[in-house]
PDB file of C-alpha atoms in Angstrom:
ATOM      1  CA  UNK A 291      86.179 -35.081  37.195  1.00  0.00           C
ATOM      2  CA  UNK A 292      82.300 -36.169  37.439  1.00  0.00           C
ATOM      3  CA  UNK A 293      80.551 -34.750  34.542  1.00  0.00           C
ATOM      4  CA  UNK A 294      78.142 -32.117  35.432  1.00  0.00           C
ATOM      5  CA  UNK A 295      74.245 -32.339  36.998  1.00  0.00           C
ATOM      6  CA  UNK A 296      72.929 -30.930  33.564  1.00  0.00           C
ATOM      7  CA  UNK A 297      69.407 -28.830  34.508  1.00  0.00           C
ATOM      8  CA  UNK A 298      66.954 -26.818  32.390  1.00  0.00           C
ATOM      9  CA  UNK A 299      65.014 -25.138  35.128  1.00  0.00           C
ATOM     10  CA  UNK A 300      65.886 -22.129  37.296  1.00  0.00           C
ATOM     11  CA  UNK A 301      67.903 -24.550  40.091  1.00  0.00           C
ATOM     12  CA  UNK A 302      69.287 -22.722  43.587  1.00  0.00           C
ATOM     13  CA  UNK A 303      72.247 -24.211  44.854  1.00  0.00           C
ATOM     14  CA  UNK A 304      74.553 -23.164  47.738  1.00  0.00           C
ATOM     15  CA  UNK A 305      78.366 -23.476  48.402  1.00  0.00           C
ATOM     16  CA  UNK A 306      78.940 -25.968  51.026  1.00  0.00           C
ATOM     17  CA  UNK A 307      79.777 -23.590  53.619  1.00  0.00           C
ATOM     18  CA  UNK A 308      76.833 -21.574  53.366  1.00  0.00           C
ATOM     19  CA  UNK A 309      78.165 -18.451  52.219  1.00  0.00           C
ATOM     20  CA  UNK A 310      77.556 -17.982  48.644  1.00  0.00           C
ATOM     21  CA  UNK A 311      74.327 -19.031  47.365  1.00  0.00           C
ATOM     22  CA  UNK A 312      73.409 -19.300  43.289  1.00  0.00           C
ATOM     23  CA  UNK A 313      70.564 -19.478  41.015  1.00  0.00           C
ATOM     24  CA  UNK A 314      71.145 -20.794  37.129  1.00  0.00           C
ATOM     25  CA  UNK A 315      68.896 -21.787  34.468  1.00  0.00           C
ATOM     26  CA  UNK A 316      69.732 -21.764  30.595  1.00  0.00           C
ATOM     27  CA  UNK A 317      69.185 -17.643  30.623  1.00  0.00           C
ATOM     28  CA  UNK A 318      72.033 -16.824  33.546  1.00  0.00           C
ATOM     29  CA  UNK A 319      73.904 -18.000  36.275  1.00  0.00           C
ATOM     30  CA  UNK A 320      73.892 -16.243  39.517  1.00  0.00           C
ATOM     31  CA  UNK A 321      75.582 -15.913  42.795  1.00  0.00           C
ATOM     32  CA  UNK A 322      75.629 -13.740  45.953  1.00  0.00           C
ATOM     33  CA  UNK A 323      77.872 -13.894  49.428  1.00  0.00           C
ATOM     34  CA  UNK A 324      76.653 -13.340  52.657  1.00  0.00           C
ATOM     35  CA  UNK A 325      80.402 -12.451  54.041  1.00  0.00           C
ATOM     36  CA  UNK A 326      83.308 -11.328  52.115  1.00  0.00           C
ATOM     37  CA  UNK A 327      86.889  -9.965  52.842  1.00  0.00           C
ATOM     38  CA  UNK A 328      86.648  -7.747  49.895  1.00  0.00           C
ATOM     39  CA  UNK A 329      84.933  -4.294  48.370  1.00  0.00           C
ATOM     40  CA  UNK A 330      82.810  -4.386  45.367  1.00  0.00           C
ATOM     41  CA  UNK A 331      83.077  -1.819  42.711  1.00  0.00           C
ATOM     42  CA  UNK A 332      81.008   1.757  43.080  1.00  0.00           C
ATOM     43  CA  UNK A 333      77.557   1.387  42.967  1.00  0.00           C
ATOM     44  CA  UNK A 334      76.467   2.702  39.450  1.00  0.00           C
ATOM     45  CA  UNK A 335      74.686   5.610  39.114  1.00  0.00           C
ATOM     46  CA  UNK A 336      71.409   4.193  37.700  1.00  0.00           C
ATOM     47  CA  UNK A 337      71.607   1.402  40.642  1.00  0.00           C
ATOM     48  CA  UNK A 338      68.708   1.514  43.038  1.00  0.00           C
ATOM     49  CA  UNK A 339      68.606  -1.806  44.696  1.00  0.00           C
ATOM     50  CA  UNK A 340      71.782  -3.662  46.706  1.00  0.00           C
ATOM     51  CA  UNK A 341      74.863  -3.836  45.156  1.00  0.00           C
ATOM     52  CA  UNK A 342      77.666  -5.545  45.628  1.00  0.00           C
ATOM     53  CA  UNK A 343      76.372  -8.840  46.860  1.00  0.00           C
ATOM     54  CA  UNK A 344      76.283 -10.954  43.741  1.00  0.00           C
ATOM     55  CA  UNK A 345      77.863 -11.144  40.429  1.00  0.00           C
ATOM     56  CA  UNK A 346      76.120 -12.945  37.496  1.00  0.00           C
ATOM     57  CA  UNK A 347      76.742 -14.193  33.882  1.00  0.00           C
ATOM     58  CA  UNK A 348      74.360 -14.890  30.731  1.00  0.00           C
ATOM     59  CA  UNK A 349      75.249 -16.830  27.289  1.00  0.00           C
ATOM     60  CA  UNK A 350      77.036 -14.422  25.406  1.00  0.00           C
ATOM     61  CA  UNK A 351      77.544 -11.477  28.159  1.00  0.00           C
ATOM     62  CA  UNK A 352      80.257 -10.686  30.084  1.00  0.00           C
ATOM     63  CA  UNK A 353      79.543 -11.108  34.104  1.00  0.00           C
ATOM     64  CA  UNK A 354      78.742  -8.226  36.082  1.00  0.00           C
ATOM     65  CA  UNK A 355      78.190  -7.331  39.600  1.00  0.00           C
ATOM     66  CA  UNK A 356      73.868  -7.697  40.360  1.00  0.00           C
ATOM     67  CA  UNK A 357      72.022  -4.720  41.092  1.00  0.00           C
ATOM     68  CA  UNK A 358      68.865  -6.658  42.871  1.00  0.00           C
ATOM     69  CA  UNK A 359      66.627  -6.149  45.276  1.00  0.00           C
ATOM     70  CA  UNK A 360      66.456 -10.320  45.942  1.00  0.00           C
ATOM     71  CA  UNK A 361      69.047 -12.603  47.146  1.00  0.00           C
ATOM     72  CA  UNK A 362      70.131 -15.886  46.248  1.00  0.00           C
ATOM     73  CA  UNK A 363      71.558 -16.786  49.480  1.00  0.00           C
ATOM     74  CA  UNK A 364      69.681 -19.946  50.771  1.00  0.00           C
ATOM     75  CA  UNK A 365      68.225 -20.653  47.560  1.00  0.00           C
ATOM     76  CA  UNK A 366      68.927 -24.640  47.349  1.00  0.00           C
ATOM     77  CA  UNK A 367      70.482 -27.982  48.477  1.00  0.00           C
ATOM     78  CA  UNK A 368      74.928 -27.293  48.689  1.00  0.00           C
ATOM     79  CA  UNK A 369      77.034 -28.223  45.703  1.00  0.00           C
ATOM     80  CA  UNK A 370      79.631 -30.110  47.069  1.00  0.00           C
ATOM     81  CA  UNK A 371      83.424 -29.242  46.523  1.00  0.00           C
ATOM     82  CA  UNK A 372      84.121 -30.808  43.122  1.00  0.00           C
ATOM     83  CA  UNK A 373      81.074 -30.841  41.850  1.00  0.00           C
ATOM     84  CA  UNK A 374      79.377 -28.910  38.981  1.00  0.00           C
ATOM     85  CA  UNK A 375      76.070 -28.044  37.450  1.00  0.00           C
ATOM     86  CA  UNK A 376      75.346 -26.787  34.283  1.00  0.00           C
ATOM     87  CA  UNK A 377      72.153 -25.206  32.359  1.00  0.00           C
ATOM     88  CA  UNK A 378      72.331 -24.854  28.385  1.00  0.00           C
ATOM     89  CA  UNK A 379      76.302 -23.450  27.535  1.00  0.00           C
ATOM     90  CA  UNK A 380      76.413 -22.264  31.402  1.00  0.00           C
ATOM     91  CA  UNK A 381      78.663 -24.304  33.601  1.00  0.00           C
ATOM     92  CA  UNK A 382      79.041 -23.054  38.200  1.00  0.00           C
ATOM     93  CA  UNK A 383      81.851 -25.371  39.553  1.00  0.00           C
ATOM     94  CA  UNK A 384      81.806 -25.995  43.130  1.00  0.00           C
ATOM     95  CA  UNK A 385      85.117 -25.780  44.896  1.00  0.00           C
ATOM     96  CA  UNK A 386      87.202 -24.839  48.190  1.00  0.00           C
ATOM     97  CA  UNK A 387      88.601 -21.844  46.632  1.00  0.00           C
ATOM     98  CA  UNK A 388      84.891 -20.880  46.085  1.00  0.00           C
ATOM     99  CA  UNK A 389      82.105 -20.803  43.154  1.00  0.00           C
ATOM    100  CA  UNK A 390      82.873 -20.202  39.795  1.00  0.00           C
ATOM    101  CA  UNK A 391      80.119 -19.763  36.762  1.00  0.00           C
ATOM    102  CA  UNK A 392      81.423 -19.040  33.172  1.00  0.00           C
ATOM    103  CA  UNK A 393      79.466 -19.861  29.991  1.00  0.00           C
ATOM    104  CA  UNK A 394      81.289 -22.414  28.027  1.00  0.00           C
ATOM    105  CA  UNK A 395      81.074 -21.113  24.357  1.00  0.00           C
ATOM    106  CA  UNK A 396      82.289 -18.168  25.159  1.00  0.00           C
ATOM    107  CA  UNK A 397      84.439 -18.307  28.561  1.00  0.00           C
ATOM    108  CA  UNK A 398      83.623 -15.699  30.469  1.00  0.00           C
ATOM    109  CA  UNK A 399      82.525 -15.526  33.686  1.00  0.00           C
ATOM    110  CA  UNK A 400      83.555 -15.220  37.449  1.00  0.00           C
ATOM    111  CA  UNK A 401      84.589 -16.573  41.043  1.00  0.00           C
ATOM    112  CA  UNK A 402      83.544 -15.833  44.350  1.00  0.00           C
ATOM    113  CA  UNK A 403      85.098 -16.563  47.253  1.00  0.00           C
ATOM    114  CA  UNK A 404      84.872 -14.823  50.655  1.00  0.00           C
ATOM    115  CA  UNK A 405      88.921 -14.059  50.609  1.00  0.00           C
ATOM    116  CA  UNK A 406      88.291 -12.680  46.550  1.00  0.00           C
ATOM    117  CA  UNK A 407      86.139 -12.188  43.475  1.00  0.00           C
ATOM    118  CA  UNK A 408      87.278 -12.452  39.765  1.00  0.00           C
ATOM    119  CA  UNK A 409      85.541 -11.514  36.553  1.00  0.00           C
ATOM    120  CA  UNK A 410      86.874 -13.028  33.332  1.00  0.00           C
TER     121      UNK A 410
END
């Protein structure tokens, strides 16, 4: 596949659809859904913003769900489907089957779809 749009500043990007939207930049890769045919985890107790919406990774860091009061829907130009972008060891691939963001060193990371989410 087409290597990579390598950036270095906090870049927005959206799937092609519309529904997720993402933010990276060397520090963390980001991305929320508008709609989703799935339930996030509970809302931890020391979360006072939305939760839920967006999952996110950093170098080194396993991905979690956001606690944010922001979005990063509508936050750039769309990725299109087999595409990728990367910032420092952080890699989002752009695909059908949705958005996935892992860090590259260390392979975690996560997908996120409307039909499903995964954290690895």
């Amino acid at each position: 596949s087409d290597s990579p749009e390598a950036i270095t500043d906090f870049t927005g990007f959206t799937s092609p659809s519309g529904n997720v939207g993402c933010y990276i930049d060397p520090t963390g890769a980001r991305c929320d859904i508008s709609e989703r045919d799935w339930s996030p985890p509970p809302r931890p107790a020391d979360c006072e913003f939305d939760y839920g919406q967006g999952i996110s990774v950093s170098p080194g860091e396993n991905a979690t769900f956001v606690c944010a009061g922001d979005t990063a829907l509508g936050g750039g130009q769309p990725l299109a489907y087999g595409r990728s972008i990367s910032a420092g060891v952080l890699v989002c691939d752009s695909a059908e089957s949705g958005i996935t963001c892992r860090d590259t060193k260390t392979g975690h990371g996560f997908a996120i779809a409307r039909e499903a989410y995964r954290v690895f």
